[in-house]
Amino acid sequence: GAHILVLGNEKGGSGKSTTAMHLLMALAAQGRRVAAIDLDSRQRSLSRYLENRSRFIADNSVSLEVPVVHTIARSELNSVDAAKAEEKERLMAALSELRSLCDVVVIDSPGSDTNLARLAHAQADTIVTPLNDSFVDLDLLARVNSTSYEIEGPSHYAEMVWEARKHRAIADRSQIDWIVMRNRVSSLNARNKARVEKVLAALAKRVGFRFIPGLNERVIYRELFLKGLTLVDLKKTAGLGVSQSLTMSQVAARNELRRVVEALNLPPVAE
Amino acid sequence: GAHILVLGNEKGGSGKSTTAMHLLMALAAQGRRVAAIDLDSRQRSLSRYLENRSRFIADNSVSLEVPVVHTIARSELNSVDAAKAEEKERLMAALSELRSLCDVVVIDSPGSDTNLARLAHAQADTIVTPLNDSFVDLDLLARVNSTSYEIEGPSHYAEMVWEARKHRAIADRSQIDWIVMRNRVSSLNARNKARVEKVLAALAKRVGFRFIPGLNERVIYRELFLKGLTLVDLKKTAGLGVSQSLTMSQVAARNELRRVVEALNLPPVAE
Ligand SMILES: Nc1ncnc2c1ncn2[C@@H]1O[C@H](COP(=O)(O)OP(=O)(O)OP(=O)(O)O)[C@@H](O)[C@H]1O
Ligand SMILES: Nc1ncnc2c1ncn2[C@@H]1O[C@H](COP(=O)(O)OP(=O)(O)OP(=O)(O)O)[C@@H](O)[C@H]1O
Ligand SMILES: [Mg+2]
Ligand SMILES: [Mg+2]
């Protein structure tokens, strides 16, 4: 069945939806059959990005792939337990439909601790956790000592992933590959960056993830949202009012994104 | 009673907790009696920032103000309606205690649409909404046309503030001052910035907020989190292992923060 890739981080604004969209399009460009599940039925950033893409394609009669996205509606039931059961049903229905049709299903989680996010984490083969270069973001993974920078203990989101791994081990004995990906990295702030990296290296061993350099802060990762495009599409959309003037930074961005895709270690593309 | 200042934006990671902490300390430095309410009982970024501050003060025997913070626990009740009632009780209890003791109560909301966030918005005299220079963030305020950049309609968060204003008008006929504050602004990306600004200017008129330049992306706004300090404290903490080597950027940051405080148009400081 499909490889399930979950974008997860209960810290808001770490870059889950942005990374989800860019991985989706990069994996599609490799020839994989991809689809998406959006667990944030209120913000719907990923669904909106793909709706914008469909509209752009229609308005410009251009032929570009638009992966299918299932938005999982949150339950409105008045009993918390009944609501959780209803949401589980909805997620599993979407998953069982897509698993047989795709090579990779990309699941975007909301920036908070929700029932749907927890269920999806337990279904993941790979969890990708984007993270700002910031001790504020790191606080969701671990408590850090302010003088020695030593790790004092795991925090909520690390515990949430641990729970998900426990569920998978019990359910089907399979492992979850957890990747922490730095995002919105700037070329400045060497000291703060070095400190964050040191903590991440220690935390990776202790909590069981691998971490990758990820994506720099680049306007190209967000300025195409309204058109539903990504830098992966830019060759095909030349002359459609999408500026080509960022070429140097685009090449760097392409390589950056390519390195993230390679770091996923997905099974080779089906023939 | 106290002026109620709510940091609100259901978009995650827009900078609510960072802005809450810096406004809290800047207002305290003006001689105002301040306190905080943290509505995010899971992430608790603001509460954690203040806990780190208390620990730093204790470990270094330095005398710095630590404003009181009430973290409002989310309800665990199994009925959604009963949970909402319990949360309302908790928030109103914290507010009534602090209103009589303070000049300003700063309330930090979570990055999602929650019952507590909605209740707090309806109690606000001022709502400050930080916003990244990004159409992804803007999508929570309004739907924007991808070719004309015209506003097609309000989105979830604009509607949420509208609801809060309606409640206040009915309850006590008072107005809510809504300020949208750009955050994490970079000096690059002139074209994307100009487009976002144009949409914000049009949206401000239509949806009823005023927008201010806000805060640039600066590592000083996040690298002091573990010590619980802000740039407002730096004179007092010289020689306590807190580097003074960012002086030029610090001066610019101080002025930036001061302009935000002035833009709040709060009543003059009590004698
Ligand atoms: N690498 C990047 N370069 C530039 N901007 C970025 C990058 N990654 C994310 N952004 C911007 O940062 C903001 C947050 O990103 P995004 O919405 O993808 O995060 P998220 O984790 O999905 O947030 P939420 O928790 O609200 O779902 C958005 O304005 C987005 O456009
Ligand atoms: N002006 C700024 N300069 C540099 N870094 C910033 C700035 N504002 C916020 N950040 C960083 O951006 C990230 C998000 O900020 P913050 O946690 O304050 O947002 P939030 O809106 O409270 O998020 P959430 O929705 O998760 O509550 C954090 O890593 C923070 O340190
Ligand atoms: Mg998102
Ligand atoms: Mg916050």
Coordinates of C-alpha atoms and ligand atoms in Angstrom, one line a residue:
Chain A
G1 CA 0.0 0.0 0.0
A2 CA 0.9 3.7 0.0
H3 CA 3.7 5.2 2.1
I4 CA 2.0 7.4 4.7
L5 CA 3.9 10.7 5.3
V6 CA 2.6 12.9 8.1
L7 CA 3.6 16.5 8.6
G8 CA 3.5 17.0 12.3
N9 CA 4.3 19.6 14.9
E10 CA 1.9 20.9 17.4
K11 CA 3.8 24.2 17.5
G12 CA 2.0 26.6 15.2
G13 CA 3.6 28.1 12.1
S14 CA 6.6 25.8 12.0
G15 CA 5.9 25.1 8.3
K16 CA 3.8 22.0 8.1
S17 CA 1.5 23.1 5.3
T18 CA 4.2 24.7 3.3
T19 CA 6.4 21.6 3.5
A20 CA 3.4 19.4 2.8
M21 CA 2.6 21.2 -0.5
H22 CA 6.2 21.3 -1.6
L23 CA 6.9 17.6 -0.9
L24 CA 3.6 16.7 -2.6
M25 CA 4.6 18.5 -5.8
A26 CA 8.2 17.3 -5.7
L27 CA 7.2 13.7 -5.2
A28 CA 4.6 14.0 -8.0
A29 CA 7.4 15.4 -10.2
Q30 CA 9.4 12.2 -9.5
G31 CA 6.5 10.2 -11.1
R32 CA 4.9 9.0 -7.9
R33 CA 1.2 8.8 -7.5
V34 CA 0.4 11.2 -4.6
A35 CA -2.6 12.4 -2.7
A36 CA -3.1 14.5 0.4
I37 CA -5.2 14.5 3.5
D38 CA -5.8 17.8 5.3
L39 CA -6.6 17.4 9.0
D40 CA -7.1 21.1 9.6
S41 CA -10.7 21.5 8.5
R42 CA -10.8 25.1 9.8
Q43 CA -7.6 26.7 8.4
R44 CA -7.3 24.2 5.5
S45 CA -4.1 25.8 4.3
L46 CA -3.1 22.8 2.2
S47 CA -6.6 22.4 0.7
R48 CA -6.7 26.1 -0.1
Y49 CA -3.3 25.9 -1.8
L50 CA -4.6 23.0 -4.0
E51 CA -8.0 24.8 -4.7
N52 CA -5.9 27.9 -5.8
R53 CA -4.0 25.5 -8.0
S54 CA -7.1 24.1 -9.6
R55 CA -8.4 27.6 -10.3
F56 CA -5.2 28.7 -11.8
I57 CA -5.1 25.7 -14.1
A58 CA -8.7 26.4 -15.2
D59 CA -8.2 30.1 -15.7
N60 CA -5.0 29.7 -17.7
S61 CA -5.8 26.4 -19.6
V62 CA -2.4 25.0 -18.5
S63 CA -1.9 21.3 -17.9
L64 CA -0.5 20.7 -14.4
E65 CA -1.1 17.9 -12.0
V66 CA -3.4 18.7 -9.1
P67 CA -3.2 15.9 -6.4
V68 CA -6.5 14.9 -4.8
V69 CA -6.9 16.2 -1.3
H70 CA -9.4 14.9 1.3
T71 CA -10.2 17.5 4.0
I72 CA -11.3 15.6 7.2
A73 CA -14.1 17.6 8.8
R74 CA -13.9 17.8 12.6
S75 CA -16.8 16.3 14.4
E76 CA -19.6 18.5 15.7
L77 CA -20.9 16.0 18.2
N78 CA -21.5 17.1 21.7
S79 CA -19.9 14.1 23.4
V80 CA -16.1 14.2 23.2
D81 CA -15.9 10.4 23.0
A82 CA -18.5 10.2 20.2
A83 CA -16.7 13.0 18.3
K84 CA -13.4 11.2 18.5
A85 CA -15.0 8.0 17.2
E86 CA -16.6 9.9 14.3
E87 CA -13.3 11.5 13.4
K88 CA -11.5 8.2 13.5
E89 CA -14.1 6.7 11.1
R90 CA -13.6 9.7 8.7
L91 CA -9.8 9.5 8.7
M92 CA -9.7 5.7 8.2
A93 CA -12.2 6.0 5.3
A94 CA -10.1 8.5 3.5
L95 CA -6.9 6.5 4.2
S96 CA -8.4 3.2 2.9
E97 CA -9.5 4.9 -0.3
L98 CA -6.2 6.5 -1.0
R99 CA -3.9 3.7 0.2
S100 CA -4.8 1.5 -2.8
L101 CA -4.6 4.4 -5.4
C102 CA -1.3 6.0 -4.4
D103 CA 2.4 5.5 -3.8
V104 CA 2.5 8.3 -1.1
V105 CA -0.2 9.9 1.0
V106 CA 0.9 13.3 2.5
I107 CA -1.1 14.2 5.7
D108 CA -1.0 17.8 7.0
S109 CA -1.7 18.2 10.7
P110 CA -3.0 21.3 12.5
G111 CA -0.7 23.3 14.7
S112 CA -2.3 22.0 17.9
D113 CA -2.9 18.8 19.8
T114 CA -6.0 17.3 18.2
N115 CA -7.5 13.8 18.1
L116 CA -7.1 13.7 14.3
A117 CA -3.4 14.6 14.5
R118 CA -2.8 11.9 17.1
L119 CA -4.6 9.3 14.9
A120 CA -2.7 10.3 11.9
H121 CA 0.7 10.1 13.7
A122 CA -0.1 6.5 14.6
Q123 CA -0.7 5.7 10.9
A124 CA 2.5 7.3 9.7
D125 CA 5.4 5.4 8.1
T126 CA 7.3 8.7 8.1
I127 CA 6.7 11.8 10.3
V128 CA 8.3 15.0 9.1
T129 CA 8.5 17.7 11.8
P130 CA 9.5 21.2 10.5
L131 CA 11.0 23.4 13.2
N132 CA 12.0 27.1 13.3
D133 CA 15.5 27.8 14.6
S134 CA 14.1 28.8 17.9
F135 CA 14.1 27.7 21.6
V136 CA 10.5 28.8 21.6
D137 CA 9.7 26.0 19.0
L138 CA 12.1 23.6 20.7
D139 CA 10.2 24.0 24.0
L140 CA 7.5 21.7 22.5
L141 CA 10.1 18.9 22.0
A142 CA 12.2 19.2 25.2
R143 CA 12.8 21.4 28.2
V144 CA 16.3 22.8 28.0
N145 CA 18.6 24.2 30.7
S146 CA 19.3 27.9 30.2
T147 CA 22.9 27.8 31.2
S148 CA 24.3 24.4 30.2
Y149 CA 21.8 23.9 27.3
E150 CA 21.4 20.3 28.5
I151 CA 18.2 18.5 27.9
E152 CA 16.1 18.3 31.2
G153 CA 13.4 16.1 29.7
P154 CA 11.0 15.5 26.8
S155 CA 8.1 17.8 26.2
H156 CA 4.6 17.4 24.9
Y157 CA 5.2 16.8 21.2
A158 CA 8.0 14.3 21.7
E159 CA 5.7 12.4 24.1
M160 CA 2.9 12.5 21.4
V161 CA 5.3 10.9 18.8
W162 CA 6.4 8.4 21.4
E163 CA 2.7 7.4 22.0
A164 CA 2.2 7.1 18.3
R165 CA 5.2 4.8 18.0
K166 CA 4.0 2.7 20.8
H167 CA 0.6 2.2 19.1
R168 CA 2.3 1.2 15.8
A169 CA 4.6 -1.3 17.6
I170 CA 1.7 -2.9 19.3
A171 CA -0.6 -2.8 16.2
D172 CA 1.7 -4.2 13.5
R173 CA 5.2 -4.2 14.9
S174 CA 6.3 -1.6 12.3
Q175 CA 8.6 1.4 12.9
I176 CA 8.0 5.1 12.3
D177 CA 10.8 7.1 10.7
W178 CA 10.8 10.5 12.5
I179 CA 12.6 13.3 10.7
V180 CA 13.0 16.8 12.2
M181 CA 13.5 19.3 9.5
R182 CA 14.8 22.8 10.2
N183 CA 12.7 25.4 8.4
R184 CA 12.8 29.2 7.8
V185 CA 16.6 29.1 8.4
S186 CA 18.3 32.4 7.9
S187 CA 21.9 32.9 6.9
L188 CA 22.4 35.2 10.0
N189 CA 22.3 34.5 13.7
A190 CA 25.2 32.0 13.8
R191 CA 25.3 31.8 17.6
N192 CA 21.6 31.0 18.1
K193 CA 21.7 28.6 15.2
A194 CA 24.7 26.8 16.6
R195 CA 23.0 26.4 20.0
V196 CA 19.8 25.1 18.5
E197 CA 21.7 22.6 16.4
K198 CA 23.7 21.4 19.4
V199 CA 20.5 20.7 21.4
L200 CA 18.9 19.0 18.4
A201 CA 21.8 16.7 18.0
A202 CA 21.6 15.6 21.6
L203 CA 17.9 15.4 21.5
A204 CA 17.9 13.3 18.3
K205 CA 19.8 10.5 20.0
R206 CA 17.7 10.7 23.2
V207 CA 14.2 10.9 21.7
G208 CA 14.8 8.9 18.5
F209 CA 14.6 11.2 15.4
R210 CA 17.1 12.1 12.7
F211 CA 17.4 15.7 11.8
I212 CA 18.1 17.3 8.4
P213 CA 19.1 20.8 7.4
G214 CA 15.8 21.5 5.7
L215 CA 14.6 24.7 4.1
N216 CA 15.9 28.3 4.3
E217 CA 13.6 31.2 4.7
R218 CA 12.8 32.1 1.1
V219 CA 9.9 34.1 -0.3
I220 CA 9.6 31.6 -3.1
Y221 CA 8.1 29.1 -0.6
R222 CA 5.2 31.4 0.0
E223 CA 4.7 34.0 -2.7
L224 CA 3.1 31.5 -5.1
F225 CA 0.3 30.4 -2.7
L226 CA -2.5 32.4 -4.4
K227 CA -1.7 30.8 -7.7
G228 CA -1.4 27.4 -6.1
L229 CA 2.1 27.0 -7.7
T230 CA 5.4 25.9 -6.3
L231 CA 9.0 26.3 -7.6
V232 CA 8.6 22.8 -8.9
D233 CA 6.2 24.1 -11.5
L234 CA 8.1 27.1 -12.6
K235 CA 9.4 25.8 -16.0
K236 CA 5.9 24.9 -17.1
T237 CA 4.4 28.2 -16.1
A238 CA 6.9 30.6 -17.7
G239 CA 5.1 33.5 -19.3
L240 CA 1.9 33.1 -17.2
G241 CA 2.5 36.1 -15.1
V242 CA 4.7 34.2 -12.7
S243 CA 7.9 36.1 -12.5
Q244 CA 11.1 34.3 -13.5
S245 CA 13.4 37.0 -12.0
L246 CA 14.5 35.0 -8.9
T247 CA 16.5 32.5 -10.9
M248 CA 19.6 32.3 -8.7
S249 CA 17.6 31.8 -5.5
Q250 CA 15.3 29.4 -7.4
V251 CA 18.2 27.1 -8.2
A252 CA 19.3 27.1 -4.6
A253 CA 15.7 26.5 -3.5
R254 CA 15.3 23.6 -5.9
N255 CA 18.4 21.9 -4.6
E256 CA 17.3 22.5 -1.1
L257 CA 14.0 20.9 -1.7
R258 CA 15.6 18.0 -3.6
R259 CA 17.9 17.3 -0.7
V260 CA 14.8 17.1 1.7
V261 CA 13.1 14.6 -0.7
E262 CA 16.2 12.5 -0.9
A263 CA 16.5 12.5 2.9
L264 CA 13.1 10.9 3.2
N265 CA 14.6 7.6 2.0
L266 CA 11.4 6.6 0.3
P267 CA 11.2 3.3 -1.6
P268 CA 12.4 3.8 -5.2
V269 CA 9.8 5.2 -7.7
A270 CA 7.5 2.5 -9.1
E271 CA 8.1 1.9 -12.9
Chain B
G1 CA -10.6 48.6 35.7
A2 CA -7.7 47.2 33.7
H3 CA -7.3 47.6 30.0
I4 CA -7.7 44.1 28.4
L5 CA -5.2 43.5 25.6
V6 CA -5.6 40.2 23.7
L7 CA -3.0 38.8 21.4
G8 CA -5.1 37.0 18.8
N9 CA -4.6 35.2 15.5
E10 CA -5.9 31.7 14.9
K11 CA -3.0 31.3 12.4
G12 CA -0.3 29.4 14.1
G13 CA 3.2 30.9 14.7
S14 CA 2.3 34.4 13.7
G15 CA 4.0 35.7 16.9
K16 CA 1.3 36.0 19.5
S17 CA 3.3 34.7 22.5
T18 CA 6.5 36.6 21.4
T19 CA 4.6 39.8 21.1
A20 CA 2.7 39.2 24.3
M21 CA 5.9 38.8 26.3
H22 CA 7.6 41.8 24.8
L23 CA 4.5 44.1 25.2
L24 CA 4.2 42.8 28.8
M25 CA 7.7 43.8 29.7
A26 CA 7.7 47.1 27.7
L27 CA 4.4 48.2 29.4
A28 CA 5.8 47.2 32.9
A29 CA 8.9 49.3 32.1
Q30 CA 6.6 52.3 31.6
G31 CA 5.5 51.9 35.2
R32 CA 2.2 50.2 34.5
R33 CA 0.9 47.3 36.7
V34 CA 0.6 44.4 34.3
A35 CA -0.4 40.7 34.5
A36 CA -0.9 38.0 31.9
I37 CA -3.4 35.3 31.1
D38 CA -2.3 32.3 29.1
L39 CA -5.1 30.6 27.2
D40 CA -2.8 27.9 25.8
S41 CA -2.7 25.4 28.6
R42 CA -0.9 22.9 26.5
Q43 CA 1.9 24.8 24.8
R44 CA 2.0 27.5 27.5
S45 CA 4.7 29.5 25.6
L46 CA 4.0 32.7 27.6
S47 CA 3.8 30.9 30.9
R48 CA 7.0 29.0 30.2
Y49 CA 8.8 32.3 29.2
L50 CA 7.7 33.8 32.6
E51 CA 8.7 30.6 34.5
N52 CA 12.2 30.8 32.8
R53 CA 12.3 34.4 34.0
S54 CA 11.5 33.5 37.6
R55 CA 14.2 30.8 37.6
F56 CA 16.8 33.1 36.1
I57 CA 16.1 35.7 38.7
A58 CA 16.4 33.1 41.5
D59 CA 19.6 31.6 40.1
N60 CA 21.3 35.0 39.6
S61 CA 19.9 36.9 42.6
V62 CA 19.0 39.8 40.3
S63 CA 16.0 42.0 40.9
L64 CA 13.7 42.1 37.9
E65 CA 9.9 42.3 37.7
V66 CA 8.1 39.1 36.9
P67 CA 4.4 39.7 36.1
V68 CA 1.9 37.3 37.4
V69 CA 0.5 34.8 34.8
H70 CA -2.7 32.8 35.1
T71 CA -2.7 29.8 32.9
I72 CA -6.3 28.8 32.1
A73 CA -6.6 25.0 32.1
R74 CA -8.8 23.6 29.3
S75 CA -11.7 21.6 30.5
E76 CA -11.6 17.8 30.5
L77 CA -15.3 17.4 30.7
N78 CA -16.9 14.9 28.3
S79 CA -19.7 17.2 27.2
V80 CA -18.7 20.0 24.9
D81 CA -21.3 22.4 26.4
A82 CA -20.3 21.6 30.0
A83 CA -16.6 22.1 29.0
K84 CA -17.3 25.5 27.5
A85 CA -19.2 26.6 30.6
E86 CA -16.4 25.4 32.9
E87 CA -13.8 27.3 30.8
K88 CA -15.8 30.4 30.8
E89 CA -16.0 30.3 34.6
R90 CA -12.2 29.9 34.9
L91 CA -11.5 32.7 32.5
M92 CA -13.9 35.1 34.2
A93 CA -12.5 34.2 37.6
A94 CA -9.0 35.1 36.5
L95 CA -10.1 38.3 34.8
S96 CA -12.1 39.5 37.8
E97 CA -9.1 38.9 40.1
L98 CA -6.7 40.7 37.8
R99 CA -8.9 43.6 36.6
S100 CA -8.9 45.3 40.0
L101 CA -5.1 44.8 40.6
C102 CA -3.7 45.9 37.2
D103 CA -3.6 48.7 34.6
V104 CA -3.2 46.2 31.7
V105 CA -4.0 42.5 31.4
V106 CA -2.3 40.8 28.5
I107 CA -4.1 37.7 27.2
D108 CA -2.2 35.3 24.9
S109 CA -4.4 33.1 22.7
P110 CA -3.6 29.7 21.2
G111 CA -3.0 29.4 17.4
S112 CA -6.3 27.8 16.7
D113 CA -10.0 28.5 17.1
T114 CA -10.9 27.6 20.7
N115 CA -13.7 28.5 23.1
L116 CA -11.3 30.3 25.4
A117 CA -9.9 32.4 22.5
R118 CA -13.4 33.4 21.5
L119 CA -14.4 34.3 25.1
A120 CA -11.2 36.4 25.5
H121 CA -11.7 38.3 22.2
A122 CA -15.2 39.3 23.5
Q123 CA -13.5 40.7 26.6
A124 CA -10.9 42.7 24.8
D125 CA -10.5 46.5 24.8
T126 CA -7.6 46.0 22.3
I127 CA -6.9 43.0 20.0
V128 CA -3.4 42.8 18.6
T129 CA -3.1 40.4 15.7
P130 CA 0.5 39.7 14.6
L131 CA 0.8 38.6 11.0
N132 CA 3.7 37.2 8.9
D133 CA 4.3 39.0 5.5
S134 CA 2.6 36.0 3.8
F135 CA -0.5 35.3 1.7
V136 CA -0.7 32.0 3.6
D137 CA -1.3 34.0 6.8
L138 CA -3.5 36.4 5.1
D139 CA -5.8 33.6 4.0
L140 CA -7.1 33.5 7.6
L141 CA -8.2 37.1 7.3
A142 CA -9.6 37.2 3.8
R143 CA -9.8 35.4 0.4
V144 CA -7.7 37.3 -2.1
N145 CA -7.9 37.1 -5.9
S146 CA -4.7 35.7 -7.4
T147 CA -4.6 38.1 -10.4
S148 CA -6.2 41.4 -9.3
Y149 CA -5.2 40.9 -5.6
E150 CA -8.7 42.2 -4.8
I151 CA -10.5 41.0 -1.7
E152 CA -13.1 38.4 -2.5
G153 CA -14.5 38.2 1.1
P154 CA -13.6 37.9 4.8
S155 CA -12.2 34.7 6.1
H156 CA -12.5 32.8 9.5
Y157 CA -10.5 35.0 11.8
A158 CA -12.0 38.3 10.5
E159 CA -15.4 36.7 11.1
M160 CA -14.3 35.6 14.6
V161 CA -13.3 39.2 15.5
W162 CA -16.6 40.5 14.0
E163 CA -18.5 38.1 16.3
A164 CA -16.5 39.3 19.3
R165 CA -17.3 43.0 18.5
K166 CA -20.9 42.1 18.1
H167 CA -20.9 40.6 21.6
R168 CA -19.3 43.7 23.1
A169 CA -21.6 46.1 21.4
I170 CA -24.6 44.2 22.8
A171 CA -23.1 43.6 26.2
D172 CA -21.8 47.1 27.1
R173 CA -21.9 49.2 23.9
S174 CA -18.1 49.5 23.9
Q175 CA -15.7 49.3 21.0
I176 CA -12.8 47.0 20.4
D177 CA -9.7 48.6 18.9
W178 CA -8.3 46.0 16.5
I179 CA -4.7 46.4 15.5
V180 CA -3.0 44.1 12.9
M181 CA 0.8 44.1 13.4
R182 CA 3.2 42.9 10.8
N183 CA 5.7 40.5 12.4
R184 CA 9.0 38.7 11.3
V185 CA 9.3 41.3 8.5
S186 CA 12.5 40.9 6.5
S187 CA 14.3 43.6 4.7
L188 CA 14.2 41.6 1.4
N189 CA 11.3 40.5 -0.7
A190 CA 10.2 44.0 -1.7
R191 CA 7.6 42.7 -4.3
N192 CA 5.8 40.3 -2.0
K193 CA 5.9 42.8 0.9
A194 CA 4.3 45.5 -1.3
R195 CA 1.6 43.1 -2.4
V196 CA 0.8 42.1 1.1
E197 CA 0.7 45.7 2.3
K198 CA -1.7 46.7 -0.5
V199 CA -4.1 44.0 0.5
L200 CA -3.8 44.9 4.2
A201 CA -4.6 48.5 3.4
A202 CA -7.7 47.6 1.5
L203 CA -8.7 45.0 4.1
A204 CA -8.2 47.4 7.0
K205 CA -11.0 49.7 5.7
R206 CA -13.3 46.9 4.8
V207 CA -13.0 44.8 7.9
G208 CA -12.3 47.5 10.5
F209 CA -8.8 47.2 11.8
R210 CA -5.8 49.6 11.7
F211 CA -2.4 48.1 10.7
I212 CA 1.0 49.1 12.0
P213 CA 4.5 48.2 10.7
G214 CA 5.3 46.0 13.7
L215 CA 8.4 44.0 14.3
N216 CA 11.2 42.8 12.0
E217 CA 12.6 39.3 12.1
R218 CA 15.3 39.6 14.7
V219 CA 17.0 36.8 16.7
I220 CA 16.9 39.1 19.8
Y221 CA 13.1 38.5 20.0
R222 CA 13.7 34.8 20.5
E223 CA 17.2 34.0 21.7
L224 CA 16.5 35.1 25.3
F225 CA 13.5 32.8 25.8
L226 CA 15.4 30.2 28.0
K227 CA 16.5 33.0 30.4
G228 CA 13.1 34.6 30.4
L229 CA 14.6 37.9 29.4
T230 CA 13.7 40.4 26.7
L231 CA 15.7 43.3 25.2
V232 CA 13.8 45.6 27.6
D233 CA 15.8 44.0 30.5
L234 CA 19.2 44.1 28.9
K235 CA 20.7 47.1 30.7
K236 CA 19.9 45.4 34.1
T237 CA 21.4 42.1 33.1
A238 CA 24.8 43.2 31.7
G239 CA 27.4 40.8 32.8
L240 CA 25.1 37.9 33.6
G241 CA 26.1 35.8 30.7
V242 CA 23.8 37.7 28.4
S243 CA 25.8 38.9 25.5
Q244 CA 25.8 42.6 24.8
S245 CA 27.4 42.2 21.3
L246 CA 24.2 43.0 19.3
T247 CA 24.1 46.7 20.3
M248 CA 23.3 48.3 16.9
S249 CA 20.5 45.8 16.2
Q250 CA 19.3 46.1 19.9
V251 CA 18.8 49.9 19.5
A252 CA 16.8 49.4 16.3
A253 CA 14.8 46.6 18.1
R254 CA 14.1 48.9 21.1
N255 CA 12.8 51.6 18.8
E256 CA 10.7 49.2 16.9
L257 CA 9.1 47.8 20.1
R258 CA 8.6 51.3 21.5
R259 CA 6.7 52.3 18.3
V260 CA 4.4 49.3 18.7
V261 CA 3.7 50.3 22.4
E262 CA 2.9 53.9 21.3
A263 CA 0.6 52.7 18.5
L264 CA -1.5 50.9 21.1
N265 CA -2.8 54.3 22.2
L266 CA -3.3 53.1 25.8
P267 CA -4.5 55.6 28.4
P268 CA -1.6 57.6 30.0
V269 CA 0.4 55.8 32.7
A270 CA -1.2 56.2 36.1
E271 CA 0.8 58.3 38.6
Ligands
LIG1 N1 10.8 28.0 4.2 C1 10.0 29.1 4.3 N2 10.3 30.2 3.7 C2 9.5 31.3 3.7 N3 8.3 31.3 4.3 C3 7.9 30.2 4.9 C4 8.7 29.0 4.9 N4 8.0 28.0 5.6 C5 6.9 28.6 6.0 N5 6.8 29.9 5.6 C6 5.7 30.8 6.0 O1 5.6 30.7 7.4 C7 4.2 30.8 7.8 C8 3.9 29.5 8.5 O2 4.0 28.4 7.6 P1 2.9 27.3 7.5 O3 1.5 27.9 7.4 O4 3.3 26.3 6.4 O5 3.1 26.6 8.9 P2 2.1 25.5 9.6 O6 3.0 24.7 10.5 O7 1.3 24.7 8.6 O8 1.2 26.4 10.5 P3 -0.1 26.0 11.3 O9 0.4 25.4 12.6 O10 -0.9 27.3 11.5 O11 -0.8 24.9 10.5 C9 3.4 31.0 6.5 O12 3.2 32.4 6.4 C10 4.3 30.5 5.4 O13 4.1 31.1 4.2
LIG2 N1 9.9 39.2 15.4 C1 10.4 38.0 15.5 N2 11.7 37.8 15.2 C2 12.3 36.6 15.3 N3 11.6 35.5 15.7 C3 10.3 35.6 15.9 C4 9.7 36.9 15.9 N4 8.3 36.7 16.2 C5 8.2 35.3 16.5 N5 9.4 34.7 16.3 C6 9.6 33.2 16.4 O1 8.6 32.7 15.5 C7 8.1 31.5 16.1 C8 6.6 31.7 16.4 O2 6.4 32.8 17.3 P1 5.4 32.6 18.5 O3 5.5 31.3 19.2 O4 5.5 33.8 19.3 O5 4.0 32.6 17.7 P2 2.5 32.2 18.2 O6 1.6 33.0 17.3 O7 2.4 32.5 19.7 O8 2.5 30.7 17.9 P3 1.3 29.6 18.3 O9 0.2 29.8 17.3 O10 1.9 28.3 18.3 O11 0.9 30.0 19.7 C9 8.9 31.3 17.4 O12 9.9 30.4 17.1 C10 9.4 32.6 17.8 O13 10.6 32.6 18.5
MG3 MG -0.7 24.5 8.5
MG4 MG 1.8 31.1 21.2

